Short mmCIF file of C-alpha atoms in Angstrom, two decimals:
data_model
loop_
_atom_site.label_atom_id
_atom_site.label_comp_id
_atom_site.label_asym_id
_atom_site.label_seq_id
_atom_site.Cartn_x
_atom_site.Cartn_y
_atom_site.Cartn_z
CA UNK A 1 -19.59 13.92 75.41
CA UNK A 2 -21.69 14.42 72.30
CA UNK A 3 -20.17 13.61 68.84
CA UNK A 4 -21.23 15.94 66.13
CA UNK A 5 -22.56 14.07 63.00
CA UNK A 6 -22.95 15.37 59.47
CA UNK A 7 -26.43 16.75 58.64
CA UNK A 8 -28.46 15.46 55.78
CA UNK A 9 -27.90 18.73 53.87
CA UNK A 10 -24.09 18.46 54.22
CA UNK A 11 -24.13 14.90 52.94
CA UNK A 12 -26.36 15.92 49.97
CA UNK A 13 -23.92 18.78 49.08
CA UNK A 14 -20.95 16.39 49.22
CA UNK A 15 -22.72 13.92 46.97
CA UNK A 16 -23.64 16.71 44.52
CA UNK A 17 -20.03 17.85 44.38
CA UNK A 18 -18.84 14.36 43.70
CA UNK A 19 -21.48 13.90 40.97
CA UNK A 20 -20.47 17.19 39.30
CA UNK A 21 -16.75 16.26 39.33
CA UNK A 22 -17.52 12.83 38.00
CA UNK A 23 -19.58 14.26 35.12
CA UNK A 24 -16.68 16.61 34.26
CA UNK A 25 -14.10 13.78 34.34
CA UNK A 26 -16.06 11.21 32.28
CA UNK A 27 -15.48 12.81 28.80
CA UNK A 28 -11.70 13.01 29.44
CA UNK A 29 -11.62 9.38 30.60
CA UNK A 30 -13.49 8.27 27.43
CA UNK A 31 -10.97 10.28 25.26
CA UNK A 32 -8.16 8.57 26.98
CA UNK A 33 -9.64 5.20 26.15
CA UNK A 34 -10.19 6.19 22.47
CA UNK A 35 -6.59 7.45 22.22
CA UNK A 36 -5.36 4.19 23.81
CA UNK A 37 -7.48 2.15 21.25
CA UNK A 38 -5.99 4.18 18.37
CA UNK A 39 -2.52 3.88 19.58
CA UNK A 40 -3.02 0.10 20.05
CA UNK A 41 -4.45 -0.44 16.52
CA UNK A 42 -1.70 1.68 15.01
CA UNK A 43 0.93 -0.41 16.71
CA UNK A 44 -0.86 -3.59 15.56
CA UNK A 45 -0.79 -2.42 11.94
CA UNK A 46 2.89 -1.34 12.30
CA UNK A 47 3.75 -4.79 13.77
CA UNK A 48 1.83 -6.47 10.96
CA UNK A 49 3.74 -4.56 8.27
CA UNK A 50 7.08 -5.41 9.90
CA UNK A 51 6.04 -9.10 10.10
CA UNK A 52 4.90 -9.15 6.38
CA UNK A 53 8.34 -7.52 5.48
CA UNK A 54 10.35 -10.22 7.36
CA UNK A 55 8.16 -13.07 6.01
CA UNK A 56 8.78 -11.79 2.44
CA UNK A 57 12.51 -12.12 2.96
CA UNK A 58 12.25 -15.48 4.77
CA UNK A 59 9.90 -17.01 2.20
CA UNK A 60 11.60 -15.25 -0.81
CA UNK A 61 8.19 -14.39 -2.09
CA UNK A 62 6.28 -11.17 -2.52
CA UNK A 63 3.67 -10.64 0.22
CA UNK A 64 1.00 -7.98 0.10
CA UNK A 65 -0.82 -6.10 2.86
CA UNK A 66 -4.25 -5.53 1.50
CA UNK A 67 -6.19 -2.75 3.25
CA UNK A 68 -9.93 -1.98 2.87
CA UNK A 69 -10.89 1.34 4.50
CA UNK A 70 -14.57 0.43 4.14
CA UNK A 71 -15.04 -3.35 4.07
CA UNK A 72 -18.54 -4.40 2.95
CA UNK A 73 -18.02 -7.82 4.61
CA UNK A 74 -17.69 -6.13 8.02
CA UNK A 75 -20.43 -3.42 7.93
CA UNK A 76 -18.16 -0.82 6.44
CA UNK A 77 -15.51 -1.05 9.16
CA UNK A 78 -11.87 -0.93 8.07
CA UNK A 79 -9.88 -4.14 7.73
CA UNK A 80 -6.71 -5.56 6.38
CA UNK A 81 -5.30 -9.08 5.51
CA UNK A 82 -2.27 -10.60 3.88
CA UNK A 83 -1.72 -12.14 0.49
CA UNK A 84 1.11 -14.36 -0.49
CA UNK A 85 2.52 -14.54 -4.14
CA UNK A 86 1.76 -18.05 -5.47
CA UNK A 87 4.15 -17.86 -8.42
CA UNK A 88 7.92 -17.80 -8.75
CA UNK A 89 9.73 -14.47 -8.73
CA UNK A 90 10.23 -14.43 -12.62
CA UNK A 91 6.61 -15.15 -13.46
CA UNK A 92 3.60 -12.86 -13.47
CA UNK A 93 2.34 -12.55 -9.95
CA UNK A 94 -0.87 -14.17 -8.65
CA UNK A 95 -1.85 -14.01 -5.00
CA UNK A 96 -3.78 -16.01 -2.53
CA UNK A 97 -5.16 -14.76 0.76
CA UNK A 98 -3.36 -15.95 3.84
CA UNK A 99 -5.77 -17.52 6.29
CA UNK A 100 -4.60 -18.36 9.78
CA UNK A 101 -1.05 -18.41 10.91
CA UNK A 102 0.70 -15.66 12.95
CA UNK A 103 -1.24 -12.84 11.29
CA UNK A 104 -4.95 -13.30 10.92
CA UNK A 105 -7.25 -10.86 8.96
CA UNK A 106 -7.99 -7.77 11.16
CA UNK A 107 -11.11 -5.82 11.44
CA UNK A 108 -10.59 -2.45 13.19
CA UNK A 109 -12.85 -1.66 16.14
CA UNK A 110 -15.74 0.83 15.75
CA UNK A 111 -14.48 4.34 15.63
CA UNK A 112 -11.00 3.53 14.34
CA UNK A 113 -10.49 3.64 10.53
CA UNK A 114 -8.05 3.39 7.81
CA UNK A 115 -8.49 6.98 6.43
CA UNK A 116 -6.38 6.85 3.33
CA UNK A 117 -3.04 5.80 1.98
CA UNK A 118 -0.56 8.06 0.19
CA UNK A 119 1.21 5.78 -2.31
CA UNK A 120 4.53 6.56 -3.90
CA UNK A 121 3.95 5.92 -7.60
CA UNK A 122 6.45 8.44 -8.94
CA UNK A 123 4.62 11.10 -7.03
CA UNK A 124 2.20 10.64 -4.11
CA UNK A 125 -1.37 9.74 -4.93
CA UNK A 126 -4.12 9.45 -2.31
CA UNK A 127 -6.05 6.07 -2.33
CA UNK A 128 -9.20 5.73 -0.37
CA UNK A 129 -10.45 2.40 -1.74
CA UNK A 130 -8.94 -1.09 -1.58
CA UNK A 131 -5.18 -0.87 -1.73
CA UNK A 132 -2.45 -3.52 -1.65
CA UNK A 133 1.14 -2.69 -0.58
CA UNK A 134 3.78 -5.17 -1.69
CA UNK A 135 6.71 -6.29 0.43
CA UNK A 136 9.52 -7.87 -1.67
CA UNK A 137 11.99 -10.75 -1.08
CA UNK A 138 14.85 -8.23 -0.89
CA UNK A 139 13.33 -6.37 2.12
CA UNK A 140 12.19 -3.35 0.08
CA UNK A 141 8.45 -2.41 -0.18
CA UNK A 142 5.99 -0.20 -1.93
CA UNK A 143 6.50 3.36 -0.49
CA UNK A 144 3.47 4.58 1.29
CA UNK A 145 2.04 6.64 4.14
CA UNK A 146 -0.96 4.96 5.90
CA UNK A 147 -3.25 7.19 7.84
CA UNK A 148 -5.18 5.55 10.60
CA UNK A 149 -7.40 7.56 12.92
CA UNK A 150 -10.66 8.27 14.80
CA UNK A 151 -12.80 11.50 14.96
CA UNK A 152 -10.14 13.30 17.11
CA UNK A 153 -6.69 12.34 15.91
CA UNK A 154 -4.73 10.73 13.15
CA UNK A 155 -1.57 8.61 13.23
CA UNK A 156 0.66 7.69 10.27
CA UNK A 157 2.76 4.62 9.39
CA UNK A 158 5.45 5.43 6.95
CA UNK A 159 6.96 2.79 4.64
CA UNK A 160 9.95 3.86 2.68
CA UNK A 161 10.27 2.29 -0.71
CA UNK A 162 13.97 1.68 -1.21
CA UNK A 163 15.06 0.65 2.29
CA UNK A 164 11.63 -0.86 3.40
CA UNK A 165 12.04 1.11 6.68
CA UNK A 166 8.78 1.24 8.58
CA UNK A 167 8.01 4.05 11.05
CA UNK A 168 5.00 4.95 13.17
CA UNK A 169 4.38 8.67 13.75
CA UNK A 170 1.77 10.15 16.19
CA UNK A 171 0.43 12.70 13.64
CA UNK A 172 -0.72 13.08 10.06
CA UNK A 173 2.19 12.98 7.61
CA UNK A 174 1.52 14.31 4.10
CA UNK A 175 4.89 13.52 2.36
CA UNK A 176 7.45 10.79 2.37
CA UNK A 177 10.62 11.82 4.26
CA UNK A 178 13.43 11.84 1.71
CA UNK A 179 16.52 9.70 2.18
CA UNK A 180 18.56 12.93 2.37
CA UNK A 181 16.54 14.22 5.37
CA UNK A 182 17.22 10.79 7.13
CA UNK A 183 20.88 11.14 6.52
CA UNK A 184 21.00 14.66 7.81
CA UNK A 185 19.20 13.72 11.07
#
C-alpha cells in the first residue's frame, strides 16, 4: 500500500499561510506587551504613592513624591523619587532625597511617560515640569491627578487632598472626583 505524502507546493502554501497569520498577529502581541508594561508601571507608581503616604504617618514627617516627566539625567525619560522633610513639623521645611531603602528612585521604561499632573491648588492647574506632591503626617496629601501613558493609552492616579485616598483608573481623568460624588456612590 502506498502512503500519499504532501507535495512541495502544499508544504509551501501551508508555510505561507502560517507566515501571513504570524505577521498579522505580531502587532497585536506587541500592543499587549506595551499595555502590560503601562499597567505595571502605573501599579508601581500607585504602590509608591501608598508607601509614601504610610511612611509619612509612621515617621510623623512630610514626605514628597518628586516627579520629573523629562529627566535630563536619564536621557529625557520620566522618573520619580522620594524626599523626606529634614526639619520638625513647626519649622520651615527642607527636604533631602531618599536614597535606597524600600523605594528606590524609578526611571520609567522607554515608551512610558509621566504625561502631566493636574494639581489641586484651589483650582486644577496642569503641570508638565518637575512637580513634588507632599504626603503629610496626618495621612492627607496634596490633591492631584497623575497621568501616565504611552502612545496608545493613558492611565490616571488620583490622590484626594483631604482624605489622602489614592486610586488608579485605567483612563484619563480631567477632574478630581468630589467628596459628594464618593458619598453618593
